[in-house]
Amino acid sequence: MRSGSFLKVVGFAVGALCATLGAAPAAESVPPMPAIEAGASPLGAAKPIAAWVTFCQSYAAECAVSSAEPARITLTAASWAQIVAVNKRVNKSVRAMTDMDHLGVPDRWDLAEDGIGDCEDYQLLKRHLLAAAGLPKRAMRMTVVIDEKGEGHAVLTLITDRGDLVLDNKTSQILPWHRTGYVFVKRESQDAVAWVSLGGVTSPAMTANR
């Protein structure tokens, strides 16, 4: 793990986030909070992505699940602004590159310690920053989907009192899960270090695109 680089990247991102949230409301355009909609319903156990298993061995704290944490995020004007700011900041700060081009391996999950990453690295860094800002990690679940190209892709699902919202590196627009156009396959469990099915028929072996 490249801890020095990791601390540098995270420190930059958190500092930028604090500056953004400290600005006058008129200086930052925050979209209105989403309407209340139904969330996705897990259908049972699912097989984890292999690269996630390896990630959890190196970053156990990032994968830990605490039943003491809320299972949903209560969206307020402040928490919504925080989510929007982190999503935009990470999407702008991380350079997109496949793991094969970057590291010479088909699929690796990490926190974009050197400022380069693919889809899952963006989402893991967003979760890390939002959890550091006080949002419950248990309510922020890594999720595997089939994207518009028919390829495996990773997004971050925020389970909120207004439904399941999706953070994506392909867009900084935060959408309800059923309006993304993706097929939702599975996501991390809220009850254990495990995965649950979301009903998508095709289950990719990895999430290797940018």
mmCIF file of C-alpha atoms in Angstrom:
data_model
loop_
_atom_site.group_PDB
_atom_site.id
_atom_site.type_symbol
_atom_site.label_atom_id
_atom_site.label_comp_id
_atom_site.label_asym_id
_atom_site.label_seq_id
_atom_site.Cartn_x
_atom_site.Cartn_y
_atom_site.Cartn_z
ATOM 1 C CA MET A 1 0.000 0.000 0.000
ATOM 2 C CA ARG A 2 1.476 3.396 -0.957
ATOM 3 C CA SER A 3 0.501 5.099 2.314
ATOM 4 C CA GLY A 4 2.470 8.321 1.763
ATOM 5 C CA SER A 5 0.835 8.971 -1.593
ATOM 6 C CA PHE A 6 -2.529 7.982 -0.178
ATOM 7 C CA LEU A 7 -2.303 10.539 2.645
ATOM 8 C CA LYS A 8 -1.275 13.224 0.192
ATOM 9 C CA VAL A 9 -4.186 12.540 -2.166
ATOM 10 C CA VAL A 10 -6.751 12.278 0.624
ATOM 11 C CA GLY A 11 -5.438 15.407 2.325
ATOM 12 C CA PHE A 12 -5.783 17.339 -0.924
ATOM 13 C CA ALA A 13 -9.306 16.088 -1.520
ATOM 14 C CA VAL A 14 -10.489 16.762 2.043
ATOM 15 C CA GLY A 15 -8.930 20.215 2.018
ATOM 16 C CA ALA A 16 -10.656 21.063 -1.246
ATOM 17 C CA LEU A 17 -13.929 19.726 0.122
ATOM 18 C CA CYS A 18 -13.692 21.907 3.227
ATOM 19 C CA ALA A 19 -12.992 24.941 1.078
ATOM 20 C CA THR A 20 -15.987 24.170 -1.106
ATOM 21 C CA LEU A 21 -18.356 23.684 1.809
ATOM 22 C CA GLY A 22 -17.043 26.795 3.507
ATOM 23 C CA ALA A 23 -17.841 29.007 0.539
ATOM 24 C CA ALA A 24 -20.880 31.232 0.425
ATOM 25 C CA PRO A 25 -23.996 29.322 -0.750
ATOM 26 C CA ALA A 26 -24.331 31.477 -3.855
ATOM 27 C CA ALA A 27 -20.796 30.572 -4.974
ATOM 28 C CA GLU A 28 -21.523 26.866 -5.380
ATOM 29 C CA SER A 29 -24.376 25.530 -7.466
ATOM 30 C CA VAL A 30 -26.005 22.635 -5.634
ATOM 31 C CA PRO A 31 -28.853 20.828 -7.431
ATOM 32 C CA PRO A 32 -32.108 20.390 -5.527
ATOM 33 C CA MET A 33 -32.392 17.306 -3.338
ATOM 34 C CA PRO A 34 -33.959 14.308 -5.106
ATOM 35 C CA ALA A 35 -37.591 13.372 -4.657
ATOM 36 C CA ILE A 36 -38.496 10.508 -2.354
ATOM 37 C CA GLU A 37 -38.457 7.208 -4.274
ATOM 38 C CA ALA A 38 -38.219 3.499 -3.514
ATOM 39 C CA GLY A 39 -34.822 1.884 -3.126
ATOM 40 C CA ALA A 40 -33.568 -1.367 -4.617
ATOM 41 C CA SER A 41 -34.453 -4.611 -2.849
ATOM 42 C CA PRO A 42 -31.646 -7.134 -2.231
ATOM 43 C CA LEU A 43 -32.656 -10.673 -3.205
ATOM 44 C CA GLY A 44 -30.176 -12.844 -1.328
ATOM 45 C CA ALA A 45 -26.475 -13.630 -1.202
ATOM 46 C CA ALA A 46 -24.178 -13.001 -4.179
ATOM 47 C CA LYS A 47 -20.588 -13.882 -4.995
ATOM 48 C CA PRO A 48 -18.149 -11.001 -4.358
ATOM 49 C CA ILE A 49 -15.913 -9.563 -7.052
ATOM 50 C CA ALA A 50 -12.508 -11.234 -6.665
ATOM 51 C CA ALA A 51 -10.633 -7.907 -6.651
ATOM 52 C CA TRP A 52 -12.891 -6.689 -3.819
ATOM 53 C CA VAL A 53 -11.864 -9.697 -1.708
ATOM 54 C CA THR A 54 -8.204 -8.770 -2.216
ATOM 55 C CA PHE A 55 -8.981 -5.112 -1.477
ATOM 56 C CA CYS A 56 -10.582 -6.061 1.830
ATOM 57 C CA GLN A 57 -7.506 -7.993 2.859
ATOM 58 C CA SER A 58 -5.414 -4.843 2.491
ATOM 59 C CA TYR A 59 -8.019 -2.266 3.544
ATOM 60 C CA ALA A 60 -10.017 -4.098 6.198
ATOM 61 C CA ALA A 61 -11.376 -0.886 7.740
ATOM 62 C CA GLU A 62 -12.866 0.168 4.404
ATOM 63 C CA CYS A 63 -14.844 -3.078 4.185
ATOM 64 C CA ALA A 64 -15.888 -3.385 7.846
ATOM 65 C CA VAL A 65 -19.629 -3.181 8.540
ATOM 66 C CA SER A 66 -20.916 -1.832 11.859
ATOM 67 C CA SER A 67 -24.524 -2.501 12.871
ATOM 68 C CA ALA A 68 -24.228 0.514 15.170
ATOM 69 C CA GLU A 69 -24.201 2.805 12.134
ATOM 70 C CA PRO A 70 -27.462 3.977 10.517
ATOM 71 C CA ALA A 71 -28.573 1.885 7.550
ATOM 72 C CA ARG A 72 -29.769 5.033 5.747
ATOM 73 C CA ILE A 73 -28.429 8.516 5.216
ATOM 74 C CA THR A 74 -30.837 11.235 6.284
ATOM 75 C CA LEU A 75 -30.507 13.830 3.549
ATOM 76 C CA THR A 76 -30.378 17.420 4.739
ATOM 77 C CA ALA A 77 -29.301 20.499 2.819
ATOM 78 C CA ALA A 78 -25.862 20.191 4.429
ATOM 79 C CA SER A 79 -25.346 16.467 3.797
ATOM 80 C CA TRP A 80 -26.619 16.793 0.232
ATOM 81 C CA ALA A 81 -24.179 19.648 -0.478
ATOM 82 C CA GLN A 82 -21.408 17.519 1.012
ATOM 83 C CA ILE A 83 -22.257 14.551 -1.228
ATOM 84 C CA VAL A 84 -22.453 16.722 -4.351
ATOM 85 C CA ALA A 85 -19.122 18.400 -3.556
ATOM 86 C CA VAL A 86 -17.224 15.156 -2.905
ATOM 87 C CA ASN A 87 -18.659 13.516 -6.019
ATOM 88 C CA LYS A 88 -17.546 16.422 -8.213
ATOM 89 C CA ARG A 89 -14.164 16.797 -6.527
ATOM 90 C CA VAL A 90 -13.162 13.149 -6.928
ATOM 91 C CA ASN A 91 -14.442 12.976 -10.501
ATOM 92 C CA LYS A 92 -12.257 15.975 -11.364
ATOM 93 C CA SER A 93 -9.201 14.976 -9.330
ATOM 94 C CA VAL A 94 -8.651 11.337 -10.312
ATOM 95 C CA ARG A 95 -7.216 10.543 -13.733
ATOM 96 C CA ALA A 96 -9.145 7.739 -15.441
ATOM 97 C CA MET A 97 -7.128 4.718 -16.568
ATOM 98 C CA THR A 98 -7.840 1.002 -16.706
ATOM 99 C CA ASP A 99 -5.997 -1.244 -14.282
ATOM 100 C CA MET A 100 -4.338 -3.029 -17.189
ATOM 101 C CA ASP A 101 -2.934 0.209 -18.595
ATOM 102 C CA HIS A 102 -2.068 1.560 -15.167
ATOM 103 C CA LEU A 103 -0.849 -1.483 -13.245
ATOM 104 C CA GLY A 104 -0.622 -4.299 -15.778
ATOM 105 C CA VAL A 105 -3.343 -6.346 -14.050
ATOM 106 C CA PRO A 106 -6.935 -6.965 -15.185
ATOM 107 C CA ASP A 107 -8.679 -5.674 -12.049
ATOM 108 C CA ARG A 108 -7.451 -4.104 -8.833
ATOM 109 C CA TRP A 109 -9.459 -2.097 -6.279
ATOM 110 C CA ASP A 110 -7.794 0.662 -4.244
ATOM 111 C CA LEU A 111 -8.206 4.290 -3.188
ATOM 112 C CA ALA A 112 -6.461 5.899 -6.190
ATOM 113 C CA GLU A 113 -3.426 6.598 -3.995
ATOM 114 C CA ASP A 114 -1.394 7.978 -6.900
ATOM 115 C CA GLY A 115 -4.278 9.998 -8.363
ATOM 116 C CA ILE A 116 -4.992 7.428 -11.091
ATOM 117 C CA GLY A 117 -7.806 4.888 -11.070
ATOM 118 C CA ASP A 118 -10.758 3.288 -12.764
ATOM 119 C CA CYS A 119 -14.429 3.148 -11.825
ATOM 120 C CA GLU A 120 -14.250 1.351 -8.475
ATOM 121 C CA ASP A 121 -11.289 3.440 -7.267
ATOM 122 C CA TYR A 122 -13.273 6.644 -7.761
ATOM 123 C CA GLN A 123 -16.185 5.265 -5.748
ATOM 124 C CA LEU A 124 -14.021 3.854 -2.945
ATOM 125 C CA LEU A 125 -12.303 7.229 -2.544
ATOM 126 C CA LYS A 126 -15.671 9.018 -2.492
ATOM 127 C CA ARG A 127 -16.899 6.692 0.240
ATOM 128 C CA HIS A 128 -13.704 7.149 2.235
ATOM 129 C CA LEU A 129 -14.063 10.942 2.137
ATOM 130 C CA LEU A 130 -17.783 10.959 2.885
ATOM 131 C CA ALA A 131 -17.284 8.576 5.807
ATOM 132 C CA ALA A 132 -14.502 10.832 7.118
ATOM 133 C CA ALA A 133 -16.978 13.720 6.898
ATOM 134 C CA GLY A 134 -19.421 11.822 9.112
ATOM 135 C CA LEU A 135 -21.761 9.945 6.772
ATOM 136 C CA PRO A 136 -22.444 6.299 7.740
ATOM 137 C CA LYS A 137 -20.297 3.932 5.689
ATOM 138 C CA ARG A 138 -22.905 1.213 6.173
ATOM 139 C CA ALA A 139 -25.295 3.274 4.033
ATOM 140 C CA MET A 140 -22.746 3.657 1.206
ATOM 141 C CA ARG A 141 -22.410 0.386 -0.704
ATOM 142 C CA MET A 142 -20.123 -0.500 -3.577
ATOM 143 C CA THR A 143 -22.320 -1.770 -6.399
ATOM 144 C CA VAL A 144 -21.691 -3.720 -9.604
ATOM 145 C CA VAL A 145 -23.763 -2.916 -12.679
ATOM 146 C CA ILE A 146 -23.805 -3.621 -16.393
ATOM 147 C CA ASP A 147 -23.317 -0.298 -18.144
ATOM 148 C CA GLU A 148 -24.537 1.122 -21.438
ATOM 149 C CA LYS A 149 -21.762 -0.766 -23.277
ATOM 150 C CA GLY A 150 -22.758 -4.097 -21.737
ATOM 151 C CA GLU A 151 -19.612 -4.090 -19.595
ATOM 152 C CA GLY A 152 -19.063 -4.546 -15.865
ATOM 153 C CA HIS A 153 -18.915 -1.218 -14.033
ATOM 154 C CA ALA A 154 -18.750 -0.119 -10.383
ATOM 155 C CA VAL A 155 -20.756 2.691 -8.819
ATOM 156 C CA LEU A 156 -21.410 3.791 -5.237
ATOM 157 C CA THR A 157 -24.977 3.447 -3.985
ATOM 158 C CA LEU A 158 -26.040 5.814 -1.221
ATOM 159 C CA ILE A 159 -28.974 4.329 0.646
ATOM 160 C CA THR A 160 -30.940 7.343 1.844
ATOM 161 C CA ASP A 161 -34.316 8.335 3.215
ATOM 162 C CA ARG A 162 -35.095 9.528 -0.328
ATOM 163 C CA GLY A 163 -34.193 6.258 -2.042
ATOM 164 C CA ASP A 164 -30.993 4.779 -3.473
ATOM 165 C CA LEU A 165 -28.797 7.370 -5.169
ATOM 166 C CA VAL A 166 -25.847 6.559 -7.426
ATOM 167 C CA LEU A 167 -22.424 8.213 -7.513
ATOM 168 C CA ASP A 168 -20.647 7.488 -10.782
ATOM 169 C CA ASN A 169 -17.356 8.580 -12.331
ATOM 170 C CA LYS A 170 -18.953 8.758 -15.785
ATOM 171 C CA THR A 171 -21.083 11.705 -14.704
ATOM 172 C CA SER A 172 -21.256 14.077 -11.753
ATOM 173 C CA GLN A 173 -25.045 14.020 -11.925
ATOM 174 C CA ILE A 174 -26.392 12.049 -8.968
ATOM 175 C CA LEU A 175 -29.327 9.918 -10.074
ATOM 176 C CA PRO A 176 -31.800 7.532 -8.448
ATOM 177 C CA TRP A 177 -30.624 3.994 -9.121
ATOM 178 C CA HIS A 178 -33.458 3.114 -11.525
ATOM 179 C CA ARG A 179 -32.817 6.174 -13.710
ATOM 180 C CA THR A 180 -29.175 5.436 -14.538
ATOM 181 C CA GLY A 181 -29.939 3.090 -17.432
ATOM 182 C CA TYR A 182 -27.721 0.435 -15.829
ATOM 183 C CA VAL A 183 -28.596 -3.159 -14.990
ATOM 184 C CA PHE A 184 -27.998 -3.562 -11.247
ATOM 185 C CA VAL A 185 -26.319 -6.867 -10.486
ATOM 186 C CA LYS A 186 -25.166 -6.846 -6.851
ATOM 187 C CA ARG A 187 -23.808 -4.705 -4.049
ATOM 188 C CA GLU A 188 -22.083 -4.977 -0.694
ATOM 189 C CA SER A 189 -24.275 -6.177 2.143
ATOM 190 C CA GLN A 190 -25.277 -3.797 4.912
ATOM 191 C CA ASP A 191 -25.119 -6.591 7.460
ATOM 192 C CA ALA A 192 -21.797 -8.346 6.847
ATOM 193 C CA VAL A 193 -18.591 -8.244 4.823
ATOM 194 C CA ALA A 194 -20.371 -9.903 1.909
ATOM 195 C CA TRP A 195 -22.460 -9.152 -1.176
ATOM 196 C CA VAL A 196 -26.158 -9.352 -2.009
ATOM 197 C CA SER A 197 -27.913 -9.806 -5.352
ATOM 198 C CA LEU A 198 -29.955 -7.033 -6.954
ATOM 199 C CA GLY A 199 -31.473 -9.259 -9.603
ATOM 200 C CA GLY A 200 -29.320 -8.506 -12.643
ATOM 201 C CA VAL A 201 -29.003 -11.665 -14.711
ATOM 202 C CA THR A 202 -25.425 -11.152 -15.890
ATOM 203 C CA SER A 203 -22.720 -11.054 -13.220
ATOM 204 C CA PRO A 204 -19.342 -9.752 -14.436
ATOM 205 C CA ALA A 205 -16.191 -11.284 -13.023
ATOM 206 C CA MET A 206 -14.594 -7.858 -12.705
ATOM 207 C CA THR A 207 -15.166 -4.127 -13.146
ATOM 208 C CA ALA A 208 -12.324 -3.215 -15.425
ATOM 209 C CA ASN A 209 -13.470 -0.271 -17.515
ATOM 210 C CA ARG A 210 -12.837 3.381 -16.803
#
